[in-house]
Amino acid sequence: MKTYLVNEEGYYGEFGGAYIPEILHRCVEDLKNTYLKVLQSADFKQEFDALLRDYVGRPSPLYLANRLSARYGCRIYLKREDLNHTGAHKINNTIGQILLARRMGKTRIIAETGAGQHGVATATVCALMDMKCIVYMGKTDVERQHVNVQKMKMLGAEVRPVTSGNMTLKDATNEAIRDWCCNPADTFYIIGSTVGPHPYPDMVARLQSVISEEIKKQLLEKEGRENPDYLIACVGGGSNAAGTIYHFVDNPEVQIVLAEAGGKGIDSGESAATIQLGRMGIIHGAKTLVMQSEDGQIEEPYSISAGLDYPGIGPFHANLSATKRALILAVDDQEALDAAFELTRLEGIIPALESAHALGALPKLSFKPTDVVVLTVSGRGDKDMDTYIDSMK
Ligand SMILES: Cc1ncc(COP(=O)(O)O)c(C=O)c1O
């Protein structure tokens, strides 16, 4: 059967692989040879499942949003990752990776962060497991996500502001990789999305796949069927989307819709719509679509949302686009803001700005009344209150 999941060489179609400096070869090989054994072992599964249940609060609810459904003329279920401990889906992945890091005998954790959600999720599990934690964060993001910076510090992490490039997620990732190159023996790099060299995209997708595992069970209970007609998620690097679609991706009856950040408009020069604007290139160890100039220089992405302004995209998602398995929509800043206010007023749920991009896809689609739509609310809006308040002025 055709699968859209990773092949044995670490590729999704022509995307993926591990393009890394020599110094990291050993680390990445060790990880590649270990991750599946650990993730599939009974003892890991037991510890992971127990923490997801008792610490994170899973399963996250699948909520039938009645007023939103009436607005769009279909049945819309929200997968409430915003209700997880630390406020987003990111914690599913950090719990899994820190359990793996411990089993590999690593003592020092590094991470990159954009919106700060992955940084907070990493600092949280490091506090829980008593591990040293260093988080790289672009200076622009340090300023626009200051509450999350305070949280990371309170949790005991060291936050290192990065001042290269446009001082956002790409630059933070560069610095984290540099650190990893200098400390390959004791350091485990917890990547926050389905990006980076193989096996990271597959490992992160597997750890987040609990989202679609739960959706299947919950839909069966509520609708008497496992498969929705539509799955909708936002994409930065792609981890909440990967988790949402993982157990449905090989079923062509489920329409997958991925919302990327259109910024000020896809043709404005200020956008992060990587899938639509990107060309094949290599970024942070993976062969994938990259926003780049004609001579191959990575272009600075822009989005109102700190978690979506990444100039690359997970290789899994690049392949879903290339094979037309997924419909890719660009949702611009204003559309995302409007969608955030709409959800807040209709359902009493303030979403993260990233998740608001998934909601911003709804007006671009036309539904039948019988359609069952599952949309992942990847995080809550607390961290974005300054931006929301500014937009009301
Ligand atoms: C709440 C939330 N949703 C989505 C994203 C985008 O990441 P990904 O595409 O890996 O889900 C982020 C990234 O920081 C986030 O904080």
GROMACS .gro file of C-alpha atoms in nm, residues 2-182:
model
  181
    2LYS     CA    1   0.120   0.352  -0.078
    3THR     CA    2   0.224   0.534   0.236
    4TYR     CA    3   0.294   0.899   0.290
    5LEU     CA    4   0.495   0.819   0.602
    6VAL     CA    5   0.874   0.808   0.608
    7ASN     CA    6   1.070   0.537   0.419
    8GLU     CA    7   1.366   0.344   0.559
    9GLU     CA    8   1.618   0.595   0.426
   10GLY     CA    9   1.447   0.882   0.604
   11TYR     CA   10   1.273   1.032   0.300
   12TYR     CA   11   0.920   1.136   0.215
   13GLY     CA   12   0.924   1.116  -0.164
   14GLU     CA   13   1.222   1.330  -0.256
   15PHE     CA   14   1.214   1.529   0.069
   16GLY     CA   15   1.394   1.458   0.397
   17GLY     CA   16   1.724   1.282   0.466
   18ALA     CA   17   2.003   1.398   0.696
   19TYR     CA   18   2.237   1.666   0.561
   20ILE     CA   19   2.456   1.735   0.859
   21PRO     CA   20   2.812   1.839   0.941
   22GLU     CA   21   3.060   1.557   0.998
   23ILE     CA   22   3.083   1.636   1.369
   24LEU     CA   23   2.716   1.548   1.425
   25HIS     CA   24   2.725   1.229   1.223
   26ARG     CA   25   2.776   1.005   1.524
   27CYS     CA   26   2.497   1.173   1.728
   28VAL     CA   27   2.246   1.153   1.448
   29GLU     CA   28   2.341   0.790   1.370
   30ASP     CA   29   2.303   0.696   1.738
   31LEU     CA   30   1.963   0.860   1.745
   32LYS     CA   31   1.860   0.689   1.421
   33ASN     CA   32   1.962   0.350   1.556
   34THR     CA   33   1.792   0.402   1.891
   35TYR     CA   34   1.470   0.600   1.853
   36LEU     CA   35   1.241   0.329   1.713
   37LYS     CA   36   1.364   0.065   1.956
   38VAL     CA   37   1.294   0.299   2.247
   39LEU     CA   38   0.964   0.443   2.121
   40GLN     CA   39   0.831   0.093   2.057
   41SER     CA   40   0.949  -0.058   2.387
   42ALA     CA   41   0.689  -0.148   2.648
   43ASP     CA   42   0.870   0.040   2.922
   44PHE     CA   43   0.888   0.367   2.724
   45LYS     CA   44   0.524   0.339   2.618
   46GLN     CA   45   0.413   0.287   2.975
   47GLU     CA   46   0.606   0.588   3.109
   48PHE     CA   47   0.506   0.811   2.813
   49ASP     CA   48   0.136   0.720   2.833
   50ALA     CA   49   0.126   0.768   3.210
   51LEU     CA   50   0.282   1.115   3.185
   52LEU     CA   51   0.052   1.216   2.898
   53ARG     CA   52  -0.245   1.111   3.108
   54ASP     CA   53  -0.152   1.230   3.456
   55TYR     CA   54   0.082   1.523   3.383
   56VAL     CA   55  -0.037   1.666   3.051
   57GLY     CA   56  -0.406   1.588   3.107
   58ARG     CA   57  -0.468   1.372   2.799
   59PRO     CA   58  -0.679   1.275   2.622
   60SER     CA   59  -0.749   1.633   2.517
   61PRO     CA   60  -1.121   1.689   2.450
   62LEU     CA   61  -1.273   1.671   2.103
   63TYR     CA   62  -1.535   1.943   2.133
   64LEU     CA   63  -1.830   1.990   1.896
   65ALA     CA   64  -1.830   2.366   1.845
   66ASN     CA   65  -2.200   2.430   1.784
   67ARG     CA   66  -2.199   2.800   1.711
   68LEU     CA   67  -1.889   2.779   1.489
   69SER     CA   68  -2.051   2.485   1.307
   70ALA     CA   69  -2.368   2.687   1.245
   71ARG     CA   70  -2.156   2.970   1.107
   72TYR     CA   71  -1.986   2.745   0.847
   73GLY     CA   72  -2.273   2.503   0.776
   74CYS     CA   73  -2.109   2.174   0.883
   75ARG     CA   74  -2.011   1.988   1.201
   76ILE     CA   75  -1.686   2.131   1.336
   77TYR     CA   76  -1.501   1.953   1.614
   78LEU     CA   77  -1.212   2.127   1.785
   79LYS     CA   78  -0.923   1.913   1.908
   80ARG     CA   79  -0.833   2.101   2.223
   81GLU     CA   80  -0.452   2.087   2.247
   82ASP     CA   81  -0.481   2.431   2.410
   83LEU     CA   82  -0.602   2.255   2.725
   84ASN     CA   83  -0.277   2.059   2.769
   85HIS     CA   84  -0.043   2.143   3.055
   86THR     CA   85   0.174   2.439   2.934
   87GLY     CA   86  -0.094   2.541   2.684
   88ALA     CA   87  -0.007   2.373   2.354
   89HIS     CA   88   0.065   2.047   2.174
   90LYS     CA   89   0.442   2.097   2.215
   91ILE     CA   90   0.452   1.911   2.549
   92ASN     CA   91   0.357   1.576   2.386
   93ASN     CA   92   0.685   1.585   2.197
   94THR     CA   93   0.912   1.714   2.475
   95ILE     CA   94   0.797   1.445   2.716
   96GLY     CA   95   0.878   1.178   2.459
   97GLN     CA   96   1.217   1.323   2.369
   98ILE     CA   97   1.332   1.373   2.727
   99LEU     CA   98   1.244   1.013   2.811
  100LEU     CA   99   1.455   0.910   2.510
  101ALA     CA  100   1.741   1.144   2.613
  102ARG     CA  101   1.751   0.985   2.959
  103ARG     CA  102   1.760   0.635   2.809
  104MET     CA  103   2.052   0.747   2.589
  105GLY     CA  104   2.244   0.870   2.895
  106LYS     CA  105   2.240   1.240   2.794
  107THR     CA  106   2.265   1.498   3.072
  108ARG     CA  107   2.227   1.834   2.900
  109ILE     CA  108   1.924   1.946   2.698
  110ILE     CA  109   1.919   2.220   2.435
  111ALA     CA  110   1.622   2.351   2.237
  112GLU     CA  111   1.521   2.628   1.999
  113THR     CA  112   1.197   2.817   2.030
  114GLY     CA  113   0.990   3.065   1.831
  115ALA     CA  114   0.665   3.141   2.010
  116GLY     CA  115   0.822   3.016   2.332
  117GLN     CA  116   0.575   2.727   2.361
  118HIS     CA  117   0.836   2.465   2.275
  119GLY     CA  118   1.085   2.641   2.503
  120VAL     CA  119   0.839   2.634   2.791
  121ALA     CA  120   0.749   2.270   2.717
  122THR     CA  121   1.120   2.179   2.716
  123ALA     CA  122   1.199   2.377   3.032
  124THR     CA  123   0.902   2.208   3.198
  125VAL     CA  124   1.015   1.853   3.128
  126CYS     CA  125   1.372   1.944   3.227
  127ALA     CA  126   1.242   2.066   3.564
  128LEU     CA  127   1.041   1.746   3.595
  129MET     CA  128   1.341   1.525   3.514
  130ASP     CA  129   1.605   1.742   3.683
  131MET     CA  130   1.806   1.806   3.365
  132LYS     CA  131   2.010   2.111   3.265
  133CYS     CA  132   1.825   2.314   3.001
  134ILE     CA  133   1.940   2.582   2.756
  135VAL     CA  134   1.689   2.742   2.519
  136TYR     CA  135   1.791   2.949   2.214
  137MET     CA  136   1.539   3.215   2.116
  138GLY     CA  137   1.562   3.498   1.861
  139LYS     CA  138   1.574   3.841   2.025
  140THR     CA  139   1.263   3.953   1.830
  141ASP     CA  140   1.073   3.659   1.977
  142VAL     CA  141   1.214   3.721   2.326
  143GLU     CA  142   1.049   4.062   2.306
  144ARG     CA  143   0.713   3.959   2.158
  145GLN     CA  144   0.674   3.649   2.377
  146HIS     CA  145   0.810   3.785   2.704
  147VAL     CA  146   0.572   3.595   2.933
  148ASN     CA  147   0.703   3.265   2.798
  149VAL     CA  148   1.061   3.385   2.856
  150GLN     CA  149   0.976   3.454   3.220
  151LYS     CA  150   0.817   3.111   3.251
  152MET     CA  151   1.127   2.938   3.110
  153LYS     CA  152   1.348   3.124   3.356
  154MET     CA  153   1.120   3.040   3.648
  155LEU     CA  154   1.136   2.676   3.542
  156GLY     CA  155   1.514   2.693   3.574
  157ALA     CA  156   1.615   2.711   3.206
  158GLU     CA  157   1.879   2.944   3.069
  159VAL     CA  158   1.734   3.147   2.779
  160ARG     CA  159   1.998   3.261   2.529
  161PRO     CA  160   1.874   3.545   2.305
  162VAL     CA  161   1.999   3.517   1.946
  163THR     CA  162   2.085   3.834   1.757
  164SER     CA  163   2.173   3.703   1.409
  165GLY     CA  164   1.944   3.727   1.101
  166ASN     CA  165   1.598   3.865   1.174
  167MET     CA  166   1.637   3.720   1.523
  168THR     CA  167   1.356   3.463   1.502
  169LEU     CA  168   1.311   3.087   1.485
  170LYS     CA  169   1.554   3.008   1.201
  171ASP     CA  170   1.832   3.196   1.379
  172ALA     CA  171   1.755   3.027   1.712
  173THR     CA  172   1.773   2.689   1.535
  174ASN     CA  173   2.111   2.779   1.379
  175GLU     CA  174   2.250   2.859   1.726
  176ALA     CA  175   2.110   2.540   1.879
  177ILE     CA  176   2.277   2.336   1.603
  178ARG     CA  177   2.605   2.522   1.665
  179ASP     CA  178   2.583   2.436   2.035
  180TRP     CA  179   2.512   2.071   1.949
  181CYS     CA  180   2.819   2.063   1.725
  182CYS     CA  181   3.032   2.186   2.017
   0.00000   0.00000   0.00000
